mmCIF file of C-alpha atoms and ligand atoms in Angstrom:
data_model
loop_
_atom_site.group_PDB
_atom_site.id
_atom_site.type_symbol
_atom_site.label_atom_id
_atom_site.label_comp_id
_atom_site.label_asym_id
_atom_site.label_seq_id
_atom_site.Cartn_x
_atom_site.Cartn_y
_atom_site.Cartn_z
ATOM 1 C CA MET A 1 5.797 77.349 129.060
ATOM 2 C CA SER A 2 2.464 75.900 130.481
ATOM 3 C CA ASP A 3 2.465 72.551 132.559
ATOM 4 C CA GLU A 4 1.016 71.603 128.791
ATOM 5 C CA ALA A 5 4.712 71.217 127.644
ATOM 6 C CA SER A 6 5.530 69.056 129.991
ATOM 7 C CA LYS A 7 8.011 67.609 127.858
ATOM 8 C CA ILE A 8 11.925 68.588 128.668
ATOM 9 C CA PRO A 9 13.532 70.021 125.030
ATOM 10 C CA CYS A 10 15.821 68.983 123.416
ATOM 11 C CA ALA A 11 16.022 72.780 120.671
ATOM 12 C CA LEU A 12 15.164 75.505 121.254
ATOM 13 C CA ILE A 13 14.742 78.054 118.735
ATOM 14 C CA VAL A 14 15.290 81.417 119.711
ATOM 15 C CA MET A 15 13.630 84.068 117.372
ATOM 16 C CA GLY A 16 13.056 87.781 116.986
ATOM 17 C CA VAL A 17 13.362 90.783 114.567
ATOM 18 C CA SER A 18 17.748 91.270 113.007
ATOM 19 C CA GLY A 19 18.930 92.537 115.710
ATOM 20 C CA SER A 20 16.993 91.767 118.588
ATOM 21 C CA GLY A 21 20.262 89.642 119.715
ATOM 22 C CA LYS A 22 19.583 86.505 118.742
ATOM 23 C CA SER A 23 22.124 84.923 117.292
ATOM 24 C CA THR A 24 24.326 86.576 120.490
ATOM 25 C CA ILE A 25 21.351 84.949 123.465
ATOM 26 C CA ALA A 26 21.052 81.834 120.748
ATOM 27 C CA ALA A 27 25.373 81.178 121.609
ATOM 28 C CA SER A 28 26.030 82.274 124.895
ATOM 29 C CA LEU A 29 22.208 79.995 125.977
ATOM 30 C CA ALA A 30 23.649 77.504 124.151
ATOM 31 C CA GLU A 31 27.246 77.343 126.167
ATOM 32 C CA ARG A 32 25.237 78.258 129.855
ATOM 33 C CA LEU A 33 23.880 74.975 128.956
ATOM 34 C CA ASN A 34 26.715 72.197 126.885
ATOM 35 C CA TRP A 35 24.050 72.835 123.816
ATOM 36 C CA VAL A 36 24.817 72.873 120.651
ATOM 37 C CA TYR A 37 24.391 75.632 118.865
ATOM 38 C CA GLU A 38 23.307 76.375 115.793
ATOM 39 C CA ASP A 39 22.550 79.767 112.897
ATOM 40 C CA GLY A 40 19.301 78.909 111.461
ATOM 41 C CA ASP A 41 20.786 80.877 109.011
ATOM 42 C CA ARG A 42 23.357 78.031 107.577
ATOM 43 C CA PHE A 43 19.992 75.989 106.764
ATOM 44 C CA HIS A 44 19.962 77.712 103.723
ATOM 45 C CA PRO A 45 19.875 76.172 99.795
ATOM 46 C CA ALA A 46 22.129 77.441 97.280
ATOM 47 C CA SER A 47 19.724 79.518 95.305
ATOM 48 C CA ASN A 48 18.355 81.279 98.637
ATOM 49 C CA VAL A 49 22.187 82.228 99.308
ATOM 50 C CA ALA A 50 22.097 82.821 95.434
ATOM 51 C CA LYS A 51 19.643 85.626 95.944
ATOM 52 C CA MET A 52 20.272 86.874 99.112
ATOM 53 C CA ARG A 53 23.450 87.438 97.975
ATOM 54 C CA ALA A 54 21.901 89.535 94.993
ATOM 55 C CA GLY A 55 19.856 91.577 97.474
ATOM 56 C CA GLN A 56 16.868 89.724 96.525
ATOM 57 C CA PRO A 57 13.975 89.244 99.622
ATOM 58 C CA LEU A 58 12.814 85.840 99.362
ATOM 59 C CA THR A 59 9.400 84.657 99.070
ATOM 60 C CA ASP A 60 7.044 82.097 101.413
ATOM 61 C CA GLN A 61 8.081 79.570 98.525
ATOM 62 C CA ASP A 62 11.757 80.511 98.551
ATOM 63 C CA ARG A 63 12.236 79.581 102.795
ATOM 64 C CA TRP A 64 9.805 77.178 103.003
ATOM 65 C CA PRO A 65 12.659 73.586 102.069
ATOM 66 C CA TRP A 66 15.154 76.453 104.224
ATOM 67 C CA LEU A 67 12.287 76.020 107.703
ATOM 68 C CA GLN A 68 11.683 72.465 106.474
ATOM 69 C CA ALA A 69 15.544 71.045 106.322
ATOM 70 C CA ILE A 70 16.152 73.806 110.179
ATOM 71 C CA ALA A 71 12.720 71.139 110.700
ATOM 72 C CA ASP A 72 15.255 67.640 109.977
ATOM 73 C CA GLU A 73 18.351 68.847 112.076
ATOM 74 C CA ILE A 74 15.778 69.250 115.005
ATOM 75 C CA ASP A 75 14.449 65.222 114.322
ATOM 76 C CA ARG A 76 18.286 64.613 113.589
ATOM 77 C CA VAL A 77 19.347 66.384 117.186
ATOM 78 C CA CYS A 78 16.662 64.946 118.851
ATOM 79 C CA GLU A 79 16.420 61.488 117.523
ATOM 80 C CA SER A 80 20.916 60.942 118.347
ATOM 81 C CA GLY A 81 19.322 62.546 122.003
ATOM 82 C CA GLY A 82 21.445 65.717 121.736
ATOM 83 C CA HIS A 83 20.889 68.929 122.373
ATOM 84 C CA VAL A 84 20.383 72.274 120.468
ATOM 85 C CA VAL A 85 19.955 75.519 120.208
ATOM 86 C CA ILE A 86 19.329 77.141 117.023
ATOM 87 C CA ALA A 87 19.147 81.243 115.910
ATOM 88 C CA CYS A 88 15.795 81.208 113.517
ATOM 89 C CA SER A 89 13.629 85.173 113.343
ATOM 90 C CA ALA A 90 10.954 82.268 113.117
ATOM 91 C CA LEU A 91 8.417 86.284 112.349
ATOM 92 C CA LYS A 92 5.374 84.364 111.064
ATOM 93 C CA ARG A 93 3.121 81.039 112.824
ATOM 94 C CA ALA A 94 3.205 79.572 109.835
ATOM 95 C CA TYR A 95 7.182 78.981 110.042
ATOM 96 C CA ARG A 96 7.370 77.682 113.782
ATOM 97 C CA ASP A 97 4.629 75.680 112.631
ATOM 98 C CA VAL A 98 7.393 74.565 110.379
ATOM 99 C CA LEU A 99 10.554 74.302 112.086
ATOM 100 C CA VAL A 100 8.075 73.352 116.135
ATOM 101 C CA HIS A 101 5.999 70.413 113.693
ATOM 102 C CA GLY A 102 4.342 69.728 116.860
ATOM 103 C CA ARG A 103 7.054 67.890 118.447
ATOM 104 C CA ASP A 104 6.172 69.106 122.495
ATOM 105 C CA ASP A 105 9.760 68.362 122.902
ATOM 106 C CA VAL A 106 10.116 71.879 120.700
ATOM 107 C CA CYS A 107 10.587 74.887 122.834
ATOM 108 C CA ILE A 108 9.728 78.187 120.873
ATOM 109 C CA VAL A 109 12.481 81.564 122.693
ATOM 110 C CA TYR A 110 10.764 84.966 122.153
ATOM 111 C CA LEU A 111 12.992 88.014 122.278
ATOM 112 C CA LYS A 112 11.104 90.824 123.136
ATOM 113 C CA GLY A 113 11.809 94.649 123.029
ATOM 114 C CA THR A 114 10.881 98.280 121.470
ATOM 115 C CA GLN A 115 11.454 99.170 117.705
ATOM 116 C CA LEU A 116 13.461 102.066 119.344
ATOM 117 C CA LEU A 117 16.876 100.077 121.142
ATOM 118 C CA ILE A 118 16.891 97.239 118.674
ATOM 119 C CA ALA A 119 18.067 99.994 115.780
ATOM 120 C CA ASP A 120 20.152 101.485 118.308
ATOM 121 C CA ARG A 121 21.944 98.113 118.043
ATOM 122 C CA LEU A 122 22.317 97.504 115.349
ATOM 123 C CA ALA A 123 22.867 101.533 114.189
ATOM 124 C CA ARG A 124 26.219 99.756 116.728
ATOM 125 C CA ARG A 125 26.871 96.844 115.162
ATOM 126 C CA LYS A 126 30.058 96.020 113.027
ATOM 127 C CA GLY A 127 30.668 94.526 110.733
ATOM 128 C CA HIS A 128 26.886 94.417 109.465
ATOM 129 C CA PHE A 129 25.226 97.009 106.246
ATOM 130 C CA MET A 130 21.573 97.604 107.100
ATOM 131 C CA PRO A 131 19.919 98.859 104.270
ATOM 132 C CA PRO A 132 16.421 100.918 105.685
ATOM 133 C CA GLY A 133 13.771 99.994 106.331
ATOM 134 C CA LEU A 134 14.036 96.499 107.056
ATOM 135 C CA LEU A 135 13.688 96.431 111.253
ATOM 136 C CA ASP A 136 10.740 97.904 109.915
ATOM 137 C CA SER A 137 9.834 95.782 106.762
ATOM 138 C CA GLN A 138 10.501 92.765 109.435
ATOM 139 C CA PHE A 139 8.402 94.429 112.465
ATOM 140 C CA LYS A 140 5.401 94.587 110.330
ATOM 141 C CA THR A 141 5.967 90.854 109.498
ATOM 142 C CA LEU A 142 6.711 90.053 113.254
ATOM 143 C CA GLU A 143 3.533 87.325 114.384
ATOM 144 C CA PRO A 144 4.359 87.802 117.791
ATOM 145 C CA PRO A 145 4.140 83.692 120.180
ATOM 146 C CA ALA A 146 0.275 83.372 120.826
ATOM 147 C CA ALA A 147 -0.448 81.378 123.862
ATOM 148 C CA ASP A 148 -0.893 78.290 122.910
ATOM 149 C CA GLU A 149 3.238 77.767 120.633
ATOM 150 C CA ASN A 150 3.902 77.663 124.822
ATOM 151 C CA PRO A 151 6.786 80.023 124.179
ATOM 152 C CA VAL A 152 9.656 81.700 126.887
ATOM 153 C CA THR A 153 9.265 85.410 126.359
ATOM 154 C CA VAL A 154 12.180 87.696 127.341
ATOM 155 C CA SER A 155 12.663 91.063 127.482
ATOM 156 C CA ILE A 156 15.673 92.152 125.781
ATOM 157 C CA ASP A 157 16.562 95.508 127.272
ATOM 158 C CA ALA A 158 19.295 93.748 130.244
ATOM 159 C CA PRO A 159 22.501 92.677 129.393
ATOM 160 C CA VAL A 160 23.279 89.030 127.576
ATOM 161 C CA GLU A 161 23.811 87.141 131.468
ATOM 162 C CA THR A 162 20.613 88.399 132.326
ATOM 163 C CA ILE A 163 18.849 87.707 129.453
ATOM 164 C CA VAL A 164 20.213 82.957 129.660
ATOM 165 C CA GLU A 165 19.289 82.930 132.559
ATOM 166 C CA ASP A 166 15.979 84.683 133.265
ATOM 167 C CA ILE A 167 15.088 81.651 129.941
ATOM 168 C CA VAL A 168 17.226 79.074 132.144
ATOM 169 C CA ARG A 169 15.082 79.502 135.155
ATOM 170 C CA GLN A 170 12.241 80.400 132.075
ATOM 171 C CA LEU A 171 12.544 76.490 131.169
ATOM 172 C CA LYS A 172 10.821 73.607 132.621
ATOM 173 C CA PRO A 173 12.409 72.801 136.311
ATOM 174 C CA GLY A 174 13.567 70.372 136.236
ATOM 175 C CA SER A 175 14.289 70.145 132.776
ATOM 176 C CA ALA A 176 17.088 71.597 130.483
ATOM 177 C CA ASP A 177 19.017 73.298 133.730
ATOM 178 C CA ASP A 178 19.136 70.754 135.907
ATOM 179 C CA ARG A 179 20.598 68.203 132.853
ATOM 180 C CA ALA A 180 23.283 71.142 132.183
ATOM 181 C CA SER A 181 24.588 72.156 135.716
ATOM 182 C CA GLY A 182 25.107 67.720 136.119
ATOM 183 C CA ARG A 183 26.703 68.115 132.802
ATOM 184 C CA ASN A 184 28.389 70.993 133.496
ATOM 185 C CA SER A 185 29.500 69.991 137.555
ATOM 186 C CA PRO A 186 33.254 69.409 137.193
HETATM 187 N N1 ATP P 201 21.591 92.129 125.233
HETATM 188 C C1 ATP P 201 22.483 92.822 124.979
HETATM 189 N N2 ATP P 201 23.190 94.387 125.223
HETATM 190 C C2 ATP P 201 23.067 94.467 124.458
HETATM 191 N N3 ATP P 201 23.873 94.416 122.541
HETATM 192 C C3 ATP P 201 23.220 93.699 122.622
HETATM 193 C C4 ATP P 201 22.718 92.180 123.573
HETATM 194 N N4 ATP P 201 22.525 91.396 122.860
HETATM 195 C C5 ATP P 201 23.110 91.846 121.698
HETATM 196 N N5 ATP P 201 23.897 93.016 121.147
HETATM 197 C C6 ATP P 201 24.236 93.834 120.429
HETATM 198 O O1 ATP P 201 22.778 94.000 119.152
HETATM 199 C C7 ATP P 201 24.220 93.473 118.242
HETATM 200 C C8 ATP P 201 22.440 92.532 117.265
HETATM 201 O O2 ATP P 201 22.194 91.236 117.955
HETATM 202 P P1 ATP P 201 23.081 90.269 116.964
HETATM 203 O O3 ATP P 201 23.916 89.926 116.247
HETATM 204 O O4 ATP P 201 23.331 89.136 117.591
HETATM 205 O O5 ATP P 201 20.721 89.709 116.829
HETATM 206 P P2 ATP P 201 20.375 88.949 115.161
HETATM 207 O O6 ATP P 201 18.655 89.078 116.344
HETATM 208 O O7 ATP P 201 21.272 87.770 115.327
HETATM 209 O O8 ATP P 201 20.362 90.161 114.112
HETATM 210 P P3 ATP P 201 20.501 89.300 112.966
HETATM 211 O O9 ATP P 201 19.190 88.695 112.145
HETATM 212 O O10 ATP P 201 20.240 90.294 112.120
HETATM 213 O O11 ATP P 201 21.200 87.924 112.876
HETATM 214 C C9 ATP P 201 24.950 92.967 118.435
HETATM 215 O O12 ATP P 201 25.882 94.329 117.783
HETATM 216 C C10 ATP P 201 24.833 92.487 119.436
HETATM 217 O O13 ATP P 201 26.324 92.191 119.735
HETATM 218 MG MG1 MG P 202 22.265 86.786 113.564
#
């Protein structure tokens, strides 16, 4: 994060294409920081869940209420003094703008990796069916976060623990890590 993002974050949004490791990294990061972990998919309205179950793609119109629900949750957690790590693909800038909604205490964490590496991980992932072509379309849709979004960008070509430490190191010194170590100390 640059100096402009001066506020200590209360919410981290872990973003990236399907299979980039959002759920894995966000859960591990939350545990490391002693923050709450949330999967963004939990905030879909019933109509979206029904569509997805029927194998129908979501439109952006479908997505706005879902993204707004996550933004509302961020407000709720931050206003009550809590801290949350949210896994959410947030592939487009417009989606992230809804999630962050101008807050300087919400930080984007971008999981960056090649299509080859991610395809390999998805092929090995158990209990998930991936329609062919989905990863292609995810990469086509992906708008990597721009510099003015002050993202923390990490390479996913590393063990989970290394990625988590990379994120913690990049977060503003004296913020998440110090507070987390204070909370975690016996
Ligand atoms: N750093 C890593 N090294 C090795 N395997 C990993 C790593 N991170 C994640 N994985 C594995 O890659 C697969 C995809 O990870 P995960 O399910 O967390 O991705 P995701 O971004 O949440 O995907 P989706 O968008 O479909 O929910 C899983 O099988 C996970 O165990
Ligand atoms: Mg996931």
